PDB file of C-alpha atoms in Angstrom:
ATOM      1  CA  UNK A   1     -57.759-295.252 118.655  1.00 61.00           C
ATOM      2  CA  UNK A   2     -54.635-296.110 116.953  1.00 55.00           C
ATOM      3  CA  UNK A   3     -52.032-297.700 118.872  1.00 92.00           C
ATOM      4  CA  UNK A   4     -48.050-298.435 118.955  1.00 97.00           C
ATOM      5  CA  UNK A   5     -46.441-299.513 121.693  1.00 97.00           C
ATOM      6  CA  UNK A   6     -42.943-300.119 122.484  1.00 97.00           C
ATOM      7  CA  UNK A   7     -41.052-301.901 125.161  1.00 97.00           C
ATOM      8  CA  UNK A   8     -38.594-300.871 126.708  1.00 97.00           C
ATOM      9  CA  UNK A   9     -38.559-297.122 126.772  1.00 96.00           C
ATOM     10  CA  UNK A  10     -35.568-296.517 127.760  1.00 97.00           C
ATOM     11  CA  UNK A  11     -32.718-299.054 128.071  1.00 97.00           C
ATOM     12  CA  UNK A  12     -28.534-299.113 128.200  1.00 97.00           C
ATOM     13  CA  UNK A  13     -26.753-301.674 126.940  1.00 97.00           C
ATOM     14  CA  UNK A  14     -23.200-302.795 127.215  1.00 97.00           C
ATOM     15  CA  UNK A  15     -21.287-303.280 124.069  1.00 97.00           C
ATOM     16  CA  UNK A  16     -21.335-306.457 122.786  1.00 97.00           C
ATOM     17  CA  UNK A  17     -24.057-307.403 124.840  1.00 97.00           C
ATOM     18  CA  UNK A  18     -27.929-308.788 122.894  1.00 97.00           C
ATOM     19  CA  UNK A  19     -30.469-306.263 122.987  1.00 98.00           C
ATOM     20  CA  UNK A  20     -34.245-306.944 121.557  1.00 98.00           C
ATOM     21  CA  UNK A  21     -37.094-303.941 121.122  1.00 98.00           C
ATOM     22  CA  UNK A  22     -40.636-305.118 121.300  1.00 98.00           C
ATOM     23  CA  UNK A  23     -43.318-303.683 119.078  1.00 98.00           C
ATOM     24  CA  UNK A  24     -47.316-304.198 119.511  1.00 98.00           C
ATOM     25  CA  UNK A  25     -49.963-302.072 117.487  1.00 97.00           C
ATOM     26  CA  UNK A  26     -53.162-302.851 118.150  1.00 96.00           C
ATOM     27  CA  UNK A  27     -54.486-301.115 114.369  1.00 91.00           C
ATOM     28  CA  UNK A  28     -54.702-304.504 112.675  1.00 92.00           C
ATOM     29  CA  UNK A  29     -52.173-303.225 110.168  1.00 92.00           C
ATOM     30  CA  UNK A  30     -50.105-305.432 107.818  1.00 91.00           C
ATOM     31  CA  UNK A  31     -47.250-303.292 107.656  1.00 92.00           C
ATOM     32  CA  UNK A  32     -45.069-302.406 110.947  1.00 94.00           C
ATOM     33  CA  UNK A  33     -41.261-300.377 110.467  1.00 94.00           C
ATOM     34  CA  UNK A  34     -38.536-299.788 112.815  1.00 97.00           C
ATOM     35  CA  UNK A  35     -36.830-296.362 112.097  1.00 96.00           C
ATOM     36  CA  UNK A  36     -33.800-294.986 113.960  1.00 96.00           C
ATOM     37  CA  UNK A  37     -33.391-291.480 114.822  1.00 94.00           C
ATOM     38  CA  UNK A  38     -30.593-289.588 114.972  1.00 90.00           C
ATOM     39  CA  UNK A  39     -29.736-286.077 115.331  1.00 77.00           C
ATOM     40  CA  UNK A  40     -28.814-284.690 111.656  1.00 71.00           C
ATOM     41  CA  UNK A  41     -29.826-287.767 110.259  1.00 77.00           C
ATOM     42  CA  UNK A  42     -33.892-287.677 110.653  1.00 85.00           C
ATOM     43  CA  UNK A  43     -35.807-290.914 110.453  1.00 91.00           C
ATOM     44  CA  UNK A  44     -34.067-293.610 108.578  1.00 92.00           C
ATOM     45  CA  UNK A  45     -35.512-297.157 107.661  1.00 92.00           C
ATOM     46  CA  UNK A  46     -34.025-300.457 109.440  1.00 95.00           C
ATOM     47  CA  UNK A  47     -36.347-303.204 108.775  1.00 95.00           C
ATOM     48  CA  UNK A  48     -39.768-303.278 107.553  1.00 93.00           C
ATOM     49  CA  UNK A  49     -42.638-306.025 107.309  1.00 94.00           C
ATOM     50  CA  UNK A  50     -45.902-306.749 104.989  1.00 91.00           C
ATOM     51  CA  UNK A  51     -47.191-310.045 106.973  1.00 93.00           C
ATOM     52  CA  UNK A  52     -46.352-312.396 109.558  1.00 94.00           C
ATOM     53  CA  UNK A  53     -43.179-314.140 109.270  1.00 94.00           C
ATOM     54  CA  UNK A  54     -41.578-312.469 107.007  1.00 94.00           C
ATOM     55  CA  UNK A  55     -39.223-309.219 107.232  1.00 95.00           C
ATOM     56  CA  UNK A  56     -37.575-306.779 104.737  1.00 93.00           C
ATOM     57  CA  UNK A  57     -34.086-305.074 105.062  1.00 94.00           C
ATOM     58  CA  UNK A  58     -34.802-301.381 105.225  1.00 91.00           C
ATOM     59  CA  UNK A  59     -31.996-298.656 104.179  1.00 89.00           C
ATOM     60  CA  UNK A  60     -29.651-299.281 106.653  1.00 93.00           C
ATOM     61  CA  UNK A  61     -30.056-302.959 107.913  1.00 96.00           C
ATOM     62  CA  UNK A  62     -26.552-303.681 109.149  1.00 97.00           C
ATOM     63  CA  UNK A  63     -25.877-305.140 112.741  1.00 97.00           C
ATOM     64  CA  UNK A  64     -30.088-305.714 112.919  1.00 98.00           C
ATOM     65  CA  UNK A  65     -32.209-308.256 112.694  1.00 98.00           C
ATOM     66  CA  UNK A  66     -36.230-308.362 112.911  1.00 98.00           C
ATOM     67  CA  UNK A  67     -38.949-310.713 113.742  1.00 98.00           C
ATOM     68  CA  UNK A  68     -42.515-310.690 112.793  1.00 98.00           C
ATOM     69  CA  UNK A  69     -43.895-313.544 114.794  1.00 97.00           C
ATOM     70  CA  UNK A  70     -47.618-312.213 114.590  1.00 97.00           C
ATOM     71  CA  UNK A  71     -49.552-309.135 113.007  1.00 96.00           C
ATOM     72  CA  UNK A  72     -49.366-307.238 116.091  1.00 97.00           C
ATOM     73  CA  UNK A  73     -46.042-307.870 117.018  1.00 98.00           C
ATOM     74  CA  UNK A  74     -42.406-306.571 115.431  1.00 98.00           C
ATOM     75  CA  UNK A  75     -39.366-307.177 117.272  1.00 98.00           C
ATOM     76  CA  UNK A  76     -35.617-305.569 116.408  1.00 98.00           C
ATOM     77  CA  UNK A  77     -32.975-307.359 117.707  1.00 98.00           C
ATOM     78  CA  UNK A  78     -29.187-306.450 117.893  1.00 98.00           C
ATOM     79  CA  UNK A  79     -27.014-309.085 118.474  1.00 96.00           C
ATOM     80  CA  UNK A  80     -24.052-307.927 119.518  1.00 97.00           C
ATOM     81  CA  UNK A  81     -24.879-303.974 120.323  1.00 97.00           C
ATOM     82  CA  UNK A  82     -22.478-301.988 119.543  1.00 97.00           C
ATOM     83  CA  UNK A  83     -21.357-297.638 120.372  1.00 97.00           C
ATOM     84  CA  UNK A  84     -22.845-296.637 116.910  1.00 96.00           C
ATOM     85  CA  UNK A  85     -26.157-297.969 117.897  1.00 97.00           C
ATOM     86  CA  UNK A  86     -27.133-295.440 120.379  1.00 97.00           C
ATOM     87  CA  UNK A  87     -29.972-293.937 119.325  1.00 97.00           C
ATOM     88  CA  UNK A  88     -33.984-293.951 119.452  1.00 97.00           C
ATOM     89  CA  UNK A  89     -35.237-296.525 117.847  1.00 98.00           C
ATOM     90  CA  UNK A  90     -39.416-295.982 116.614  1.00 97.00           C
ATOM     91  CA  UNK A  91     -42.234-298.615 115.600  1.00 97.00           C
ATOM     92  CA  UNK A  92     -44.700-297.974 113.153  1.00 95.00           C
ATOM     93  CA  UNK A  93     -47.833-299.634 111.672  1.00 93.00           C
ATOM     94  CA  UNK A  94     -49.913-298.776 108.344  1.00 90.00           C
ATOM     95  CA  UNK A  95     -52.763-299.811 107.018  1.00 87.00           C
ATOM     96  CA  UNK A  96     -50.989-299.779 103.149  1.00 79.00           C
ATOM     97  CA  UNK A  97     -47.750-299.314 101.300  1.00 73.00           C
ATOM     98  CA  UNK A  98     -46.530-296.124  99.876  1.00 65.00           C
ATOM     99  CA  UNK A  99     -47.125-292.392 100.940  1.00 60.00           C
ATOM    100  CA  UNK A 100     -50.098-292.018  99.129  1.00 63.00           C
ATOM    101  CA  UNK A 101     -52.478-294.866 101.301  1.00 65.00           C
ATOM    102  CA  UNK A 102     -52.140-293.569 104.163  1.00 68.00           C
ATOM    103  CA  UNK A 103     -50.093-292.409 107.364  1.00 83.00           C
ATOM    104  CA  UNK A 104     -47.367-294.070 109.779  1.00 90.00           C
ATOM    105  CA  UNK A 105     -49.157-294.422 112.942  1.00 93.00           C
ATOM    106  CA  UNK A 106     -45.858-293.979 115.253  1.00 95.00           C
ATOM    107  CA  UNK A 107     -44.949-295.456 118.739  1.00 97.00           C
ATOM    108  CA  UNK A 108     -43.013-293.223 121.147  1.00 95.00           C
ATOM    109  CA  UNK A 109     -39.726-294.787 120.879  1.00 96.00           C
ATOM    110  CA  UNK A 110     -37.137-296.595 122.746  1.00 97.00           C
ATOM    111  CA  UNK A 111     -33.841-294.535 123.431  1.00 96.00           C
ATOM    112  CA  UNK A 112     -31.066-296.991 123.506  1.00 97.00           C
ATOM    113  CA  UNK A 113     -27.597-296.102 124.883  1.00 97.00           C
ATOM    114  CA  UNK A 114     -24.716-298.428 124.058  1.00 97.00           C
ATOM    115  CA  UNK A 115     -22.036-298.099 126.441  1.00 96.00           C
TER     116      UNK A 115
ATOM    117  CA  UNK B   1     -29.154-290.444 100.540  1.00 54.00           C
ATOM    118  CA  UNK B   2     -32.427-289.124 101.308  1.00 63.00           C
ATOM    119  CA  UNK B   3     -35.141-288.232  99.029  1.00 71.00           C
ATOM    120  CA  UNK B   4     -36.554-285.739 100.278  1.00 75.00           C
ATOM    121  CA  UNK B   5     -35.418-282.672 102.702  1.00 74.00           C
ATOM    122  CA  UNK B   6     -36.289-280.055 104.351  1.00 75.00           C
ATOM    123  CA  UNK B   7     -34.771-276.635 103.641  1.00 66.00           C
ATOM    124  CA  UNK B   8     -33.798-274.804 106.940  1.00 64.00           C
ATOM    125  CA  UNK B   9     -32.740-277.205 110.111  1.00 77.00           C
ATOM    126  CA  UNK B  10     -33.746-274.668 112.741  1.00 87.00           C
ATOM    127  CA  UNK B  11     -36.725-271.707 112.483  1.00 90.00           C
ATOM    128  CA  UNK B  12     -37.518-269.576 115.523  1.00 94.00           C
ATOM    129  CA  UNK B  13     -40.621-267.697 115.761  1.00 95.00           C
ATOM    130  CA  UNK B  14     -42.870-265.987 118.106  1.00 97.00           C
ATOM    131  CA  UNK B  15     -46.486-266.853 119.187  1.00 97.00           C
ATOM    132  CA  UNK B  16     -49.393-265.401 116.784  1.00 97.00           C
ATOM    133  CA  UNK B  17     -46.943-265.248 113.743  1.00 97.00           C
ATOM    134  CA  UNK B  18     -46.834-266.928 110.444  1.00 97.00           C
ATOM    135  CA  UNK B  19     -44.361-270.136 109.810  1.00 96.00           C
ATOM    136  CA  UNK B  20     -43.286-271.833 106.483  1.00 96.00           C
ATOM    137  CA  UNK B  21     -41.852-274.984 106.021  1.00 95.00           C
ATOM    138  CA  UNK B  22     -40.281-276.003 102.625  1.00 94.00           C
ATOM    139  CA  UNK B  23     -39.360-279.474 101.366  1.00 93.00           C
ATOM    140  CA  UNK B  24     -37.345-280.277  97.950  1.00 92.00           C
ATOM    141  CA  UNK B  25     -37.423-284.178  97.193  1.00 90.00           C
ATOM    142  CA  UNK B  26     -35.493-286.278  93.918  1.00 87.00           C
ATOM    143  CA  UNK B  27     -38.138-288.042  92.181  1.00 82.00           C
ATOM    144  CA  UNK B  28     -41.535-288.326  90.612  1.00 84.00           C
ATOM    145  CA  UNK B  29     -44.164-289.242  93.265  1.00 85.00           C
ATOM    146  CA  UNK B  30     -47.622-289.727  93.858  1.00 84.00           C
ATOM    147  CA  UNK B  31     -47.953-287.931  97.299  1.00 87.00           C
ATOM    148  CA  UNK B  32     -46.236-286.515 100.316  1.00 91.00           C
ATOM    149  CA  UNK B  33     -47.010-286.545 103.620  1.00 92.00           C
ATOM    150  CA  UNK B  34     -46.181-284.170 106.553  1.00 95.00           C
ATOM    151  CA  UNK B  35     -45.483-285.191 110.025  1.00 95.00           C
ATOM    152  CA  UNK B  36     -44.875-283.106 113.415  1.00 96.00           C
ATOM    153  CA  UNK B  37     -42.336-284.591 115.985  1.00 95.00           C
ATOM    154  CA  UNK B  38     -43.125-282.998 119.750  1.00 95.00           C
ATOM    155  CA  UNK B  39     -40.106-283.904 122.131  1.00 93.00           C
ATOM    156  CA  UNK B  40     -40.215-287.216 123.741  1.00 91.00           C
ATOM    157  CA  UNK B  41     -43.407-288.527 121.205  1.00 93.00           C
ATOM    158  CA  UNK B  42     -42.786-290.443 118.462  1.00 95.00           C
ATOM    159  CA  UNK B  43     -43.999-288.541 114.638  1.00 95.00           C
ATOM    160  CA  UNK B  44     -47.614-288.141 113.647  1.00 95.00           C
ATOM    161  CA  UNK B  45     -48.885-287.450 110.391  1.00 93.00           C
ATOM    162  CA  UNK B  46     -50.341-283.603 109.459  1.00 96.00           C
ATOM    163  CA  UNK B  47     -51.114-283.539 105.738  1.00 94.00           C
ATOM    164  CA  UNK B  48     -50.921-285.559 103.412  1.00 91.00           C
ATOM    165  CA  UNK B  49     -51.163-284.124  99.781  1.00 91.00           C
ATOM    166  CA  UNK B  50     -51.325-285.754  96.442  1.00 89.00           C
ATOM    167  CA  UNK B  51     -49.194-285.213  93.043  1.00 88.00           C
ATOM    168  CA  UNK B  52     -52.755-284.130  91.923  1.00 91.00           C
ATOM    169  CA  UNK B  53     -53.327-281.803  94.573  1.00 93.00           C
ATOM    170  CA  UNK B  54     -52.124-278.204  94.739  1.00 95.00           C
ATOM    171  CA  UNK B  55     -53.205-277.006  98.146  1.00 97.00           C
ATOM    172  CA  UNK B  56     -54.172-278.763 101.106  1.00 96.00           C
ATOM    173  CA  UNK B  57     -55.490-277.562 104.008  1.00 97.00           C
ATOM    174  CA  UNK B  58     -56.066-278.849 107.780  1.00 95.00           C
ATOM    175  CA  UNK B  59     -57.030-276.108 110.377  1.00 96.00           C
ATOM    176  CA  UNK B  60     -53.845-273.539 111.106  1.00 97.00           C
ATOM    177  CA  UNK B  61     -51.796-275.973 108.676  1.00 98.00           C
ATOM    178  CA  UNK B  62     -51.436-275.452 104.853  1.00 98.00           C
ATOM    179  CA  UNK B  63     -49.688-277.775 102.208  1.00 97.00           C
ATOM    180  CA  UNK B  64     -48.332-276.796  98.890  1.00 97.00           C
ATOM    181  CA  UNK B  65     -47.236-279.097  96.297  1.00 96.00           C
ATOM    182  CA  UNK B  66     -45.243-278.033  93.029  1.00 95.00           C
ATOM    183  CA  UNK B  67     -44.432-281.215  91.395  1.00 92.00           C
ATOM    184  CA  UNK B  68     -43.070-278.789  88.173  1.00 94.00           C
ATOM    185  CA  UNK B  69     -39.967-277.732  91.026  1.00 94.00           C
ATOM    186  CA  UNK B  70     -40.209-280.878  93.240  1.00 93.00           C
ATOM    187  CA  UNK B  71     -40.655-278.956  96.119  1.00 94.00           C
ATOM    188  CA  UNK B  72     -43.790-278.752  99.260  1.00 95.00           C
ATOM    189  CA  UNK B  73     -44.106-276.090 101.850  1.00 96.00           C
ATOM    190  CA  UNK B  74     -46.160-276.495 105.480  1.00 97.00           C
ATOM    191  CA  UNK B  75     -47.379-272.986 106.282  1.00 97.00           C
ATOM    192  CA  UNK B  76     -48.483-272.694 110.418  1.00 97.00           C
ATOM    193  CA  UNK B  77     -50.775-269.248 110.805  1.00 97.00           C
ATOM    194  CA  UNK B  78     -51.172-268.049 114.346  1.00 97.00           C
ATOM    195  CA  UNK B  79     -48.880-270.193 115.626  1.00 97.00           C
ATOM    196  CA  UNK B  80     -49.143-271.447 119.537  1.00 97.00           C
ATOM    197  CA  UNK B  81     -46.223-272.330 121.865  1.00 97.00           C
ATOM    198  CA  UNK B  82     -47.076-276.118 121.467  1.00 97.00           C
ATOM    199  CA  UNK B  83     -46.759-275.564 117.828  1.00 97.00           C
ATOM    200  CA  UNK B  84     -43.278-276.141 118.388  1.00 97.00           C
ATOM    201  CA  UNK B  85     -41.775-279.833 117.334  1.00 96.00           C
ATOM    202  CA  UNK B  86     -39.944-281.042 114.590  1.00 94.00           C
ATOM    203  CA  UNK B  87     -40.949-281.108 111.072  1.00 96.00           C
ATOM    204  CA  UNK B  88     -41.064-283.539 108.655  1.00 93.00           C
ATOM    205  CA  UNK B  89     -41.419-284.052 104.718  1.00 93.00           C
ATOM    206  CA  UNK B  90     -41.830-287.631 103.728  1.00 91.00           C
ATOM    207  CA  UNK B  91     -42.607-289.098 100.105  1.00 86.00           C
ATOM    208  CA  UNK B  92     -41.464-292.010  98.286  1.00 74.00           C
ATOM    209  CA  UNK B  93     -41.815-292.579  94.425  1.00 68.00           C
ATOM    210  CA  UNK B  94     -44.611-295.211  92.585  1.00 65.00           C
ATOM    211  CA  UNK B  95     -44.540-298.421  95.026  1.00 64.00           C
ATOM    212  CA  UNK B  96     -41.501-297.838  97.155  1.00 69.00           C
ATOM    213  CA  UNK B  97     -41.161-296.763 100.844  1.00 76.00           C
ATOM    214  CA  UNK B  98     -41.551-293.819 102.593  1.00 82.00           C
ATOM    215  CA  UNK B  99     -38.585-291.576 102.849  1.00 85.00           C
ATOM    216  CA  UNK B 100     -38.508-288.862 105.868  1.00 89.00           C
ATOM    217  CA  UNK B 101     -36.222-285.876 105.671  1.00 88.00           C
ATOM    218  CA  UNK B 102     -34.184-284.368 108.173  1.00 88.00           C
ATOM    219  CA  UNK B 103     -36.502-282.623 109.555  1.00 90.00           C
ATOM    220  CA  UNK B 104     -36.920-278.948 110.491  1.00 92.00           C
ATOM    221  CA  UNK B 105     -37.074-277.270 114.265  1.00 93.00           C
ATOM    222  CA  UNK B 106     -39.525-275.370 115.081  1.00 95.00           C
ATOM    223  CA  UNK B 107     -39.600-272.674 118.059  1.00 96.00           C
ATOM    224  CA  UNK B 108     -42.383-270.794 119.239  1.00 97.00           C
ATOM    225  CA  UNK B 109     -41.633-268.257 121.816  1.00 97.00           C
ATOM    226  CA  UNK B 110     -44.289-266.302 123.958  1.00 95.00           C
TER     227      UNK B 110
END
């Protein structure tokens, strides 16, 4: 079965401070997203990748950064977290671009409080 | 902005009734997908219909598409207490990425 999984779950961070997500999907997809979630807001795109080694800025990349160091892996890194990140942060993997290929196979997110 | 959104932030319903769903979006597209959020699990997909589909259909869950008004609905019959979640819309237009709406809250009582 399709899988996405995220590390850490759960995590609080002090502002200012470096904080990395961790993505694996074990679908053999080419693409992998990060998407924030907030409430009001939905699901909004950070950073998104097609292969390994190379990343994409998303809708709202500010204050991230990504790394695709292998087709099953997708990290997010903040740098220097900050209040406004708080949030819960999701990986996903496809198999193919666009919404009409296919679905988002979702992991079940990281909540990240900035303090 | 977002592309596409749902119409109602918050619906409240009891067990064994009927639900709708309805989602306007901005642009031409070749498909749209709908996705259920259940607290503390990350989205997964329902439906997903195409610009040259009408109807689509997937147990209790029906999809409309009206590309003419740029608008979907998700229609839940009989619905069950672990029906309830957050819905999604999500489309994007010829080659460019997926856009979720704000999604829509779902309640189902006993």
């Amino acid at each position: 079965e399709a899988a996405v999984t995220q590390s850490p779950r759960s995590k609080v961070a002090v502002t200012g401070g470096k904080v990395t997500l961790s993505c694996h999907q074990t679908n053999n997809h080419d693409y992998m997203y990060w998407y924030r979630q907030d409430t009001g807001h939905g699901l909004r795109l950070i950073h998104y990748s097609y292969v390994a080694d190379s990343t994409e800025k998303g809708d709202i990349p500010d204050g991230y950064k990504a790394s695709r160091p292998s087709q099953e892996n997708f990290s997010l890194i903040l740098e220097l977290a900050s209040l406004s990140q708080t949030a819960v942060y999701f990986c996903a993997s496809s198999g193919d671009w666009g919404p009409n290929t296919g679905q988002l196979y979702f992991g079940e997110g990281s909540k990240l409080t900035v303090l | 902005s977002q592309l596409a959104e749902e119409n109602l932030w918050a619906l409240s319903v009891h067990e064994g009734e009927s639900v709708t769903v309805n989602c306007s979006y901005k642009t031409s597209i070749t498909a749209l997908q709908w996705y259920r959020q259940k607290s503390g699990e990350g989205p997964a997909q329902l439906i997903l219909i195409r610009s040259n589909e009408r109807e689509k259909r997937n147990g209790r869950l029906r999809a409309t598409l009206d590309t003419s008004s740029q608008s979907s609905s998700l229609s839940i019959t009989a619905t069950r207490c672990e029906d309830t979640a957050v819905y999604f819309c999500a489309t994007a237009g010829t080659g460019s990425k997926l856009s979720f709406g704000k999604g829509a809250k779902l309640t189902v009582s006993p």
